[in-house]
Coordinates of C-alpha atoms in Angstrom, one line a residue:
X228 CA -4.9 16.5 -38.4
X229 CA -5.2 17.4 -34.6
X230 CA -3.2 20.6 -35.2
X231 CA -5.5 21.5 -38.2
X232 CA -8.6 20.7 -36.1
X233 CA -7.8 22.9 -33.1
X234 CA -8.0 26.2 -35.1
X235 CA -11.1 25.1 -36.8
X236 CA -12.6 24.3 -33.5
X237 CA -11.6 27.7 -32.1
X238 CA -13.1 29.4 -35.2
X239 CA -16.3 27.5 -34.7
X240 CA -16.5 28.5 -31.0
X241 CA -15.9 32.1 -31.9
X242 CA -18.5 32.2 -34.5
X243 CA -21.0 30.5 -32.1
X244 CA -20.2 33.1 -29.5
X245 CA -20.7 35.8 -31.8
X246 CA -24.1 34.5 -32.8
X247 CA -25.1 34.1 -29.1
X248 CA -23.9 37.6 -28.3
X249 CA -25.8 39.0 -31.1
X250 CA -28.9 37.1 -30.0
X251 CA -28.3 38.4 -26.4
X252 CA -28.0 42.0 -27.6
X253 CA -31.1 41.7 -29.7
X254 CA -33.1 40.4 -26.7
X255 CA -32.1 43.4 -24.7
X256 CA -33.4 45.7 -27.3
X257 CA -36.2 48.0 -26.1
X258 CA -37.5 49.0 -29.5
X259 CA -41.0 47.5 -29.2
X260 CA -41.5 49.0 -25.6
X261 CA -40.3 52.2 -27.0
X262 CA -42.6 52.1 -29.9
X263 CA -45.7 51.3 -27.7
X264 CA -44.6 54.1 -25.2
X265 CA -44.4 56.6 -28.0
X266 CA -47.8 55.4 -29.5
X267 CA -49.5 56.6 -26.2
X268 CA -48.3 60.1 -26.8
X269 CA -45.3 60.2 -24.6
X270 CA -41.9 61.6 -25.5
X271 CA -39.6 59.0 -27.2
X272 CA -36.6 60.5 -25.5
X273 CA -37.8 59.1 -22.3
X274 CA -37.5 55.6 -23.6
X275 CA -34.1 53.8 -23.9
X276 CA -33.1 51.9 -26.9
X277 CA -31.7 49.1 -24.9
X278 CA -32.1 47.7 -21.4
X279 CA -30.6 49.8 -18.6
X280 CA -29.9 49.3 -14.9
X281 CA -33.2 49.6 -13.0
X282 CA -32.1 50.9 -9.6
X283 CA -34.2 53.9 -10.2
X284 CA -37.5 52.0 -10.3
X285 CA -39.7 52.5 -7.4
X286 CA -42.7 50.2 -8.1
X287 CA -41.7 47.9 -11.1
X288 CA -39.2 45.1 -10.4
X289 CA -35.6 46.4 -10.6
X290 CA -32.7 44.9 -12.5
X291 CA -32.2 45.4 -16.2
X292 CA -35.2 47.2 -17.5
X293 CA -36.5 49.1 -20.5
X294 CA -38.2 51.8 -18.3
X295 CA -36.6 55.0 -17.3
X296 CA -37.8 57.0 -14.2
X297 CA -39.8 59.2 -16.4
X298 CA -41.4 56.3 -18.1
X299 CA -42.4 54.7 -14.7
X300 CA -43.9 58.0 -13.4
X301 CA -45.9 58.5 -16.8
X302 CA -47.0 54.8 -16.8
X303 CA -48.2 55.4 -13.2
X304 CA -50.6 58.1 -14.4
X305 CA -51.5 56.1 -17.4
X306 CA -52.5 53.1 -15.3
X307 CA -54.9 55.4 -13.4
X308 CA -56.4 56.7 -16.5
X309 CA -56.8 53.2 -18.0
X310 CA -58.6 52.1 -14.8
X311 CA -60.8 54.9 -14.6
X312 CA -61.8 54.6 -18.1
X313 CA -62.8 50.9 -18.0
X314 CA -64.6 51.4 -14.7
X315 CA -66.4 54.5 -16.2
X316 CA -67.4 52.5 -19.4
X317 CA -68.9 49.8 -17.2
X318 CA -70.9 52.3 -15.1
X319 CA -71.8 54.6 -18.0
X320 CA -73.7 51.8 -19.8
X321 CA -75.8 51.1 -16.6
X322 CA -76.3 54.8 -16.1
X323 CA -77.4 55.3 -19.6
X324 CA -79.9 52.5 -19.2
X325 CA -81.5 54.2 -16.0
X326 CA -81.3 57.6 -17.6
X327 CA -83.2 56.6 -20.7
X328 CA -85.9 54.5 -18.9
X329 CA -86.5 57.4 -16.4
X330 CA -86.9 59.8 -19.2
X331 CA -89.4 57.4 -20.9
X332 CA -91.4 57.0 -17.7
X333 CA -91.3 60.6 -17.0
X334 CA -92.6 61.7 -20.4
X335 CA -95.2 58.8 -20.2
X336 CA -96.7 59.9 -16.8
X337 CA -96.8 63.6 -17.8
X338 CA -98.3 62.8 -21.1
X339 CA -100.8 60.5 -19.5
X340 CA -101.9 63.3 -17.3
X341 CA -102.2 65.8 -20.2
X342 CA -104.2 63.3 -22.2
X343 CA -106.6 62.4 -19.2
X344 CA -107.3 66.2 -18.7
X345 CA -107.9 66.7 -22.5
X346 CA -110.2 63.6 -22.7
X347 CA -112.3 64.9 -19.8
X348 CA -112.4 68.4 -21.2
X349 CA -113.3 67.3 -24.7
X350 CA -116.0 65.0 -23.3
X351 CA -117.7 67.7 -21.3
X352 CA -117.3 70.3 -23.9
X353 CA -119.0 68.0 -26.7
X354 CA -121.7 67.2 -24.2
X355 CA -122.4 70.6 -22.4
X356 CA -120.6 73.1 -24.6
X357 CA -120.4 76.6 -23.2
X358 CA -122.0 75.6 -19.9
X359 CA -119.2 73.4 -19.0
X360 CA -116.6 75.8 -20.3
X361 CA -117.9 78.5 -17.9
X362 CA -117.4 76.1 -14.9
X363 CA -114.3 74.0 -15.9
X364 CA -112.0 75.5 -13.3
X365 CA -112.7 73.0 -10.6
X366 CA -111.6 70.1 -12.8
X367 CA -108.6 72.1 -14.1
X368 CA -107.6 72.7 -10.6
X369 CA -107.8 68.9 -10.0
X370 CA -105.4 68.0 -12.8
X371 CA -103.0 70.8 -11.8
X372 CA -102.7 69.4 -8.3
X373 CA -102.1 66.0 -9.7
X374 CA -99.4 67.2 -12.0
X375 CA -97.8 69.1 -9.1
X376 CA -97.8 66.1 -7.1
X377 CA -96.0 64.0 -9.6
X378 CA -93.5 66.8 -10.4
X379 CA -92.8 68.1 -6.8
X380 CA -94.5 65.6 -4.4
X381 CA -95.4 68.5 -2.1
X382 CA -99.2 67.6 -2.3
X383 CA -101.2 65.4 0.0
X384 CA -103.2 63.5 -2.4
X385 CA -105.8 62.3 0.1
X386 CA -106.4 65.9 1.4
X387 CA -106.4 67.3 -2.1
X388 CA -109.0 64.8 -3.4
X389 CA -111.1 65.4 -0.3
X390 CA -111.1 69.2 -1.1
X391 CA -112.1 68.4 -4.6
X392 CA -115.2 66.5 -3.7
X393 CA -116.0 69.0 -1.0
X394 CA -115.8 71.9 -3.4
X395 CA -117.9 70.0 -6.0
X396 CA -120.5 69.1 -3.3
X397 CA -120.8 72.8 -2.2
X398 CA -121.4 74.0 -5.8
X399 CA -123.9 71.2 -6.6
X400 CA -125.7 71.7 -3.4
X401 CA -126.3 75.2 -4.4
X402 CA -127.4 74.1 -7.8
X403 CA -130.0 71.6 -6.7
X404 CA -131.4 74.0 -4.1
X405 CA -131.2 77.1 -6.3
X406 CA -134.2 78.6 -4.5
X407 CA -132.2 79.2 -1.4
X408 CA -129.4 81.5 -0.3
X409 CA -126.4 79.8 1.3
X410 CA -123.7 81.4 3.2
X411 CA -120.1 80.2 3.4
X412 CA -120.7 79.1 6.9
X413 CA -123.7 77.1 5.9
X414 CA -121.7 75.4 3.1
X415 CA -119.0 74.6 5.5
X416 CA -121.7 72.7 7.5
X417 CA -122.8 70.9 4.4
X418 CA -119.2 69.6 3.9
X419 CA -119.4 68.0 7.3
X420 CA -122.0 65.7 6.1
X421 CA -120.0 64.5 3.2
X422 CA -118.8 61.2 4.7
X423 CA -122.1 60.5 6.3
X424 CA -124.5 61.2 3.4
X425 CA -122.0 60.0 0.6
X426 CA -123.7 62.3 -2.0
X427 CA -121.5 61.1 -4.8
X428 CA -121.9 57.4 -3.9
X429 CA -118.9 55.2 -3.6
X430 CA -117.0 57.0 -6.4
X431 CA -114.9 59.3 -4.3
X432 CA -113.7 56.5 -1.9
X433 CA -112.7 54.3 -4.7
X434 CA -111.2 56.9 -6.8
X435 CA -109.3 58.3 -4.0
X436 CA -107.9 54.9 -3.2
X437 CA -107.0 54.2 -6.8
X438 CA -105.6 57.6 -7.6
X439 CA -103.5 57.8 -4.4
X440 CA -101.9 54.3 -4.9
X441 CA -101.4 54.8 -8.6
X442 CA -99.8 58.1 -8.2
X443 CA -97.6 57.2 -5.3
X444 CA -96.3 54.2 -7.1
X445 CA -95.8 55.9 -10.5
X446 CA -93.9 58.9 -8.9
X447 CA -91.9 56.6 -6.5
X448 CA -91.0 54.3 -9.4
X449 CA -89.8 57.2 -11.6
X450 CA -87.9 58.6 -8.6
X451 CA -86.2 55.3 -8.1
X452 CA -85.0 55.2 -11.7
X453 CA -83.6 58.8 -11.1
X454 CA -81.9 57.7 -7.9
X455 CA -80.3 54.7 -9.6
X456 CA -79.1 56.9 -12.5
X457 CA -77.6 59.3 -10.0
X458 CA -76.0 56.8 -7.7
X459 CA -74.3 55.1 -10.7
X460 CA -73.2 58.4 -12.0
X461 CA -71.5 59.5 -8.7
X462 CA -69.9 56.2 -7.9
X463 CA -68.6 55.7 -11.5
X464 CA -66.0 58.6 -10.9
X465 CA -63.3 56.6 -9.2
X466 CA -60.2 58.2 -7.6
X467 CA -57.7 55.5 -6.9
X468 CA -55.6 55.7 -3.8
X469 CA -51.7 55.8 -3.9
X470 CA -51.7 52.0 -2.9
X471 CA -54.1 51.2 -5.7
X472 CA -52.2 53.3 -8.2
X473 CA -49.0 51.5 -7.4
X474 CA -50.8 48.1 -7.9
X475 CA -52.3 49.1 -11.2
X476 CA -48.9 50.3 -12.4
X477 CA -47.4 47.0 -11.5
X478 CA -50.3 45.1 -13.1
X479 CA -50.6 47.0 -16.4
X480 CA -47.2 48.4 -17.4
X481 CA -44.4 46.8 -15.3
X482 CA -44.5 43.9 -17.7
X483 CA -43.4 46.4 -20.5
X484 CA -40.4 47.4 -18.5
X485 CA -39.3 43.7 -18.8
X486 CA -40.0 43.7 -22.5
X487 CA -43.1 41.5 -22.2
X488 CA -45.4 43.9 -24.0
X489 CA -47.7 41.1 -25.4
X490 CA -48.1 39.4 -22.0
X491 CA -51.4 40.4 -20.3
X492 CA -52.0 40.3 -16.4
X493 CA -53.3 37.0 -15.1
X494 CA -57.0 37.0 -14.4
X495 CA -56.9 36.3 -10.7
X496 CA -54.1 38.8 -10.2
X497 CA -56.3 41.4 -11.8
X498 CA -59.3 40.3 -9.8
X499 CA -57.4 40.9 -6.4
X500 CA -56.2 44.4 -7.6
X501 CA -59.7 45.4 -8.7
X502 CA -61.4 44.1 -5.5
X503 CA -58.8 46.2 -3.5
X504 CA -59.2 49.3 -5.7
X505 CA -63.0 48.9 -5.8
X506 CA -63.5 47.8 -2.2
X507 CA -65.8 50.6 -1.2
X508 CA -67.9 50.2 -4.4
X509 CA -68.3 46.5 -3.4
X510 CA -70.0 47.6 -0.2
X511 CA -72.9 49.2 -2.2
X512 CA -74.0 45.8 -3.3
X513 CA -76.2 44.9 -0.3
X514 CA -78.2 48.1 -0.3
X515 CA -78.2 48.1 -4.2
X516 CA -79.8 44.6 -4.4
X517 CA -82.4 45.5 -1.7
X518 CA -83.3 48.6 -3.8
X519 CA -83.5 46.6 -7.1
X520 CA -85.9 44.1 -5.3
X521 CA -88.1 47.0 -4.1
X522 CA -88.1 48.4 -7.6
X523 CA -89.2 45.1 -8.9
X524 CA -92.0 44.8 -6.3
X525 CA -93.3 48.2 -7.2
X526 CA -93.1 47.5 -10.9
X527 CA -95.5 44.5 -10.2
X528 CA -97.9 47.0 -8.7
X529 CA -97.6 49.2 -11.6
X530 CA -98.5 46.2 -13.8
X531 CA -101.4 45.3 -11.7
X532 CA -103.7 47.2 -9.0
X533 CA -101.7 50.4 -9.1
X534 CA -101.7 50.9 -12.9
X535 CA -102.0 54.6 -13.3
X536 CA -103.0 54.2 -17.0
X537 CA -106.1 52.1 -15.8
X538 CA -107.0 54.8 -13.2
X539 CA -106.6 57.9 -15.3
X540 CA -108.0 56.7 -18.7
X541 CA -111.6 56.4 -17.4
X542 CA -111.4 59.2 -14.9
X543 CA -113.9 61.3 -17.0
X544 CA -116.6 58.6 -16.8
X545 CA -116.0 58.0 -13.1
X546 CA -116.4 61.8 -12.2
X547 CA -119.6 61.7 -14.4
X548 CA -120.9 58.9 -12.5
X549 CA -120.3 60.7 -9.2
X550 CA -122.2 63.8 -10.5
X551 CA -125.1 61.6 -11.6
X552 CA -125.2 60.0 -8.1
X553 CA -125.5 63.4 -6.5
X554 CA -128.3 64.3 -8.8
X555 CA -130.2 61.1 -8.1
X556 CA -129.9 61.5 -4.3
X557 CA -130.3 65.3 -4.2
X558 CA -133.6 65.4 -2.5
X559 CA -132.6 62.9 0.3
X560 CA -129.3 64.7 0.7
X561 CA -130.9 68.1 0.9
X562 CA -133.4 67.0 3.5
X563 CA -130.8 65.5 5.9
X564 CA -128.6 68.6 5.5
X565 CA -131.5 70.9 6.2
X566 CA -132.2 68.9 9.4
X567 CA -128.5 69.1 10.5
X568 CA -127.5 72.6 9.4
X569 CA -131.0 74.3 9.8
X570 CA -133.5 75.6 7.2
X571 CA -131.8 77.9 4.6
X572 CA -133.1 81.3 3.7
X573 CA -135.1 81.5 0.5
X574 CA -133.9 83.8 -2.2
X575 CA -136.0 87.0 -2.9
X576 CA -138.8 86.5 -5.4
X577 CA -137.7 87.1 -9.0
X578 CA -134.0 86.6 -8.3
X579 CA -133.9 83.7 -10.8
X580 CA -135.6 85.2 -13.8
X581 CA -133.7 83.8 -16.8
X582 CA -134.3 80.5 -18.4
X583 CA -131.4 78.0 -18.7
X584 CA -132.7 77.2 -22.2
X585 CA -130.4 79.8 -23.6
X586 CA -127.5 77.6 -22.8
X587 CA -129.1 74.3 -23.5
X588 CA -127.0 71.8 -25.4
X589 CA -129.1 70.1 -28.0
X590 CA -126.5 67.6 -29.5
X591 CA -126.6 64.0 -28.3
X592 CA -123.7 62.9 -26.2
X593 CA -121.1 60.9 -28.3
X594 CA -118.5 59.1 -26.1
X595 CA -114.9 58.7 -27.1
X596 CA -114.0 55.3 -28.6
X597 CA -110.7 53.8 -27.6
X598 CA -109.0 54.4 -31.0
X599 CA -110.0 58.2 -30.6
X600 CA -108.3 58.6 -27.2
X601 CA -105.0 60.2 -27.4
X602 CA -102.0 57.8 -27.1
X603 CA -99.3 58.4 -24.6
X604 CA -95.5 58.5 -25.0
X605 CA -95.4 57.9 -28.8
X606 CA -98.1 55.2 -28.5
X607 CA -96.5 53.0 -25.9
X608 CA -98.3 51.6 -22.9
X609 CA -97.4 51.3 -19.3
X610 CA -97.2 47.6 -19.3
X611 CA -94.6 47.6 -22.2
X612 CA -92.5 50.3 -20.3
X613 CA -92.6 48.3 -17.1
X614 CA -91.8 45.0 -18.7
X615 CA -88.7 46.5 -20.3
X616 CA -87.5 48.1 -17.1
X617 CA -88.0 44.9 -15.0
X618 CA -85.7 43.0 -17.4
X619 CA -83.1 45.8 -17.0
X620 CA -83.4 45.8 -13.2
X621 CA -82.8 42.2 -13.1
X622 CA -79.6 42.5 -15.1
X623 CA -78.4 45.4 -12.8
X624 CA -78.7 43.2 -9.7
X625 CA -75.3 42.4 -8.2
X626 CA -73.7 44.9 -10.4
X627 CA -71.2 46.2 -7.7
X628 CA -70.0 42.8 -6.5
X629 CA -69.6 41.8 -10.2
X630 CA -67.7 45.0 -11.2
X631 CA -64.1 43.8 -10.4
X632 CA -64.8 40.7 -12.6
X633 CA -66.4 42.7 -15.4
X634 CA -63.3 45.1 -15.4
X635 CA -60.9 42.1 -15.6
X636 CA -63.0 40.6 -18.4
X637 CA -62.1 43.6 -20.5
X638 CA -59.3 42.2 -22.8
X639 CA -57.4 45.5 -22.1
X640 CA -57.0 44.7 -18.5
X641 CA -56.3 41.0 -18.1
X642 CA -55.7 37.6 -19.9
X643 CA -58.6 35.2 -20.3
X644 CA -59.6 33.1 -17.3
X645 CA -58.2 30.0 -19.0
X646 CA -54.8 31.4 -19.7
X647 CA -53.3 30.9 -16.2
X648 CA -49.6 30.1 -17.2
X649 CA -48.7 32.6 -19.9
X650 CA -49.7 35.7 -18.1
X651 CA -48.1 38.5 -16.0
X652 CA -48.2 37.8 -12.3
X653 CA -46.6 41.0 -11.2
X654 CA -43.1 39.7 -11.2
X655 CA -42.8 37.7 -14.4
X656 CA -44.5 35.5 -16.9
X657 CA -45.8 32.7 -14.8
X658 CA -49.0 31.3 -12.9
X659 CA -50.5 33.6 -10.2
X660 CA -50.5 31.5 -7.1
X661 CA -52.6 33.7 -4.6
X662 CA -56.2 33.1 -3.9
X663 CA -58.8 35.8 -4.8
X664 CA -60.1 37.8 -1.9
X665 CA -63.6 38.7 -1.2
X666 CA -65.6 41.7 -2.2
X667 CA -66.1 44.8 0.0
X668 CA -64.0 46.8 2.4
X669 CA -64.0 44.3 5.3
X670 CA -62.5 41.6 3.0
X671 CA -59.4 43.5 2.0
X672 CA -57.3 43.1 5.2
X673 CA -55.6 40.1 3.5
X674 CA -55.5 41.3 -0.1
X675 CA -52.0 40.2 -1.4
X676 CA -51.8 43.1 -3.9
X677 CA -53.3 46.2 -2.6
X678 CA -53.0 47.8 0.9
X679 CA -56.5 49.0 1.9
X680 CA -57.3 50.9 5.0
X681 CA -60.4 49.1 6.1
X682 CA -61.0 51.5 8.9
X683 CA -61.9 54.4 6.6
X684 CA -64.9 53.9 4.4
X685 CA -65.5 56.3 1.5
X686 CA -67.9 59.1 2.5
X687 CA -69.2 59.3 -1.0
X688 CA -70.2 55.7 -1.0
X689 CA -71.7 55.9 2.4
X690 CA -73.9 58.7 1.1
X691 CA -75.0 56.6 -1.9
X692 CA -75.8 53.7 0.5
X693 CA -78.0 56.0 2.5
X694 CA -79.7 57.3 -0.6
X695 CA -80.5 53.8 -1.7
X696 CA -81.7 52.8 1.8
X697 CA -84.1 55.8 1.9
X698 CA -85.3 55.2 -1.6
X699 CA -85.9 51.5 -0.7
X700 CA -88.0 52.5 2.2
X701 CA -90.0 54.8 0.0
X702 CA -90.5 51.9 -2.5
X703 CA -91.7 49.7 0.3
X704 CA -94.3 52.3 1.3
X705 CA -95.4 52.8 -2.3
X706 CA -95.8 49.0 -2.6
X707 CA -98.1 49.1 0.3
X708 CA -100.1 51.9 -1.1
X709 CA -98.8 54.6 1.3
X710 CA -98.1 58.2 0.4
X711 CA -94.3 58.2 0.8
X712 CA -93.7 61.9 0.9
X713 CA -95.7 62.2 4.1
X714 CA -93.8 59.7 6.2
X715 CA -90.7 60.4 8.3
X716 CA -88.0 58.3 6.8
X717 CA -84.9 58.7 9.1
X718 CA -81.4 58.3 7.9
X719 CA -81.0 55.5 10.4
X720 CA -83.7 53.5 8.6
X721 CA -82.8 49.9 7.8
X722 CA -85.0 49.9 4.8
X723 CA -88.4 49.3 6.5
X724 CA -90.5 52.4 5.8
X725 CA -92.1 54.0 8.8
X726 CA -95.8 53.8 8.9
X727 CA -95.9 51.1 6.3
X728 CA -99.1 49.6 7.7
X729 CA -98.4 46.1 6.5
X730 CA -95.6 43.7 5.9
X731 CA -93.6 43.9 2.5
X732 CA -94.9 40.7 1.1
X733 CA -98.4 40.9 2.5
X734 CA -101.0 43.6 2.7
X735 CA -104.3 43.7 4.5
X736 CA -107.4 42.5 2.6
X737 CA -108.6 46.2 2.2
X738 CA -105.8 46.6 -0.3
X739 CA -106.9 43.7 -2.5
X740 CA -110.1 45.1 -3.8
X741 CA -108.0 47.4 -6.3
X742 CA -106.7 44.3 -8.2
X743 CA -110.1 43.1 -9.1
X744 CA -111.4 46.5 -9.7
X745 CA -108.8 47.2 -12.3
X746 CA -108.9 43.8 -13.9
X747 CA -112.5 44.2 -14.9
X748 CA -113.4 47.8 -14.2
X749 CA -111.4 49.3 -16.9
X750 CA -113.2 47.3 -19.7
X751 CA -116.5 47.9 -18.2
X752 CA -116.0 51.6 -17.8
X753 CA -115.1 51.8 -21.5
X754 CA -118.0 49.7 -22.5
X755 CA -120.4 51.7 -20.4
X756 CA -119.0 55.1 -21.0
X757 CA -121.8 55.7 -23.7
X758 CA -124.5 54.7 -21.1
X759 CA -123.5 56.4 -17.8
X760 CA -122.9 59.9 -19.1
X761 CA -126.0 59.7 -21.4
X762 CA -128.1 58.6 -18.5
X763 CA -126.8 61.5 -16.4
X764 CA -127.2 64.0 -19.2
X765 CA -130.5 65.6 -18.3
X766 CA -129.3 66.1 -14.7
X767 CA -126.0 67.4 -15.7
X768 CA -127.5 70.0 -18.3
X769 CA -129.7 71.2 -15.5
X770 CA -126.7 71.5 -13.1
X771 CA -124.5 73.4 -15.4
X772 CA -127.4 75.5 -16.7
X773 CA -128.2 76.6 -13.1
X774 CA -124.5 77.0 -12.4
X775 CA -124.0 79.4 -15.1
X776 CA -126.8 81.5 -13.7
X777 CA -126.4 81.3 -10.0
X778 CA -122.9 80.6 -9.0
X779 CA -120.5 83.7 -9.2
X780 CA -117.7 83.5 -11.6
X781 CA -115.2 83.5 -8.8
X782 CA -115.4 80.1 -7.2
X783 CA -114.4 79.6 -3.6

């Protein structure tokens, strides 16, 4: 029995060895690695059918491997492309948000100006007909300058509005004193009494304050959206360093070389590599968050006292009120001007011979009702636009410090945060033991996965930090009601706008009147729009009638 048992035992061992050998040969097959390699568009001849000696590998672990030298080189480029693609996707989503919101705001503000001009023009045409049409250039110039400010910013709003009222005063002073001849020098003297006499009442002061603050806030906010869009666009184009590329290759594709094609990188392992590769982007976070906070502050102003919609919608009524005030006070104004500038020369007898009845407007004034006013930006309102953007701004905060984690949350880049044992740690399928380093360039000195030169910050990132800092300074000036384009914002600014006039969180009481003015004035303006212009109509008809006869067609 013993003799018969020995051959049987040997046969059994031989069979078992054959099975084990077959299993071993099967485990060393590289067919799945080869299949995935070819699926990416690479040459199948680069990939071995079975494991080979890995002494040729420069980055991936050596030993028996499924990767040839050509495969490692191509995987290196592929890992860069994968990284750039995922980062770009994260950034492109944010960029698209800012781009679309900027477009909406830009369209809204431009359309609001167009509609405000149309509303004023229609109101005066319906009221005064041909008389107004002959003398509409002054108001057209006003809106042209407002549009030019919004588009280019190279208009001093305060000086421009002062000039508008000065030109209006010169023309009206001639009209209410049509029996006299006034030289240009005399009219310049008249202009000097504008502040003292206040011929238009308090309308110019209030309107100048409201228009300046509203336009500065609106333009700066739109500018901020454009800056955010551009910053994200520029930073989204990443160019990994050689050290980063090596780490990416090791993380994404070196597991394939060991046949672990279904094993994903450990989450913390991915986090360290992303924080090393995106170290410079992480340095954006501080200025980016300051910028977002400043945008949110200006957004609150746009919803409240600096609401450009509330300022522009009733501007036709406010200008009518100003003209009415001038008419009612014309005698007192003229007497004081004559005392200060001297008595004017009377016109020759018969100079004014025609009657203004030829151009008289007989129809009754019919004010626009709210439903008749043209809507802006496809019927939307500033409040709805601002509410939407505020939500997006809040979501965008800490975007750059969160970017490494968001990249690793992509299933293409890493295993889930809870899968800590069955993941690729750069050497094999096991738990990743290193702690996750902090964000930003300064924290990468001890990064266990990526060698980062912490002494050489990225120039492009530094430029974007500066762009954000300058825009934040402009935002703070706009929040305080200052015309940002006429302050010297140096590159060394820490974010505080020069000439801000008051602290970021607190403004002088002078700035507070606007909040109550807009909360109640808008409705009152609409409600009284029928009354104020109607009350001023006899005066205005006289003014425009005389204007058509006396004032030359070419206005100064």
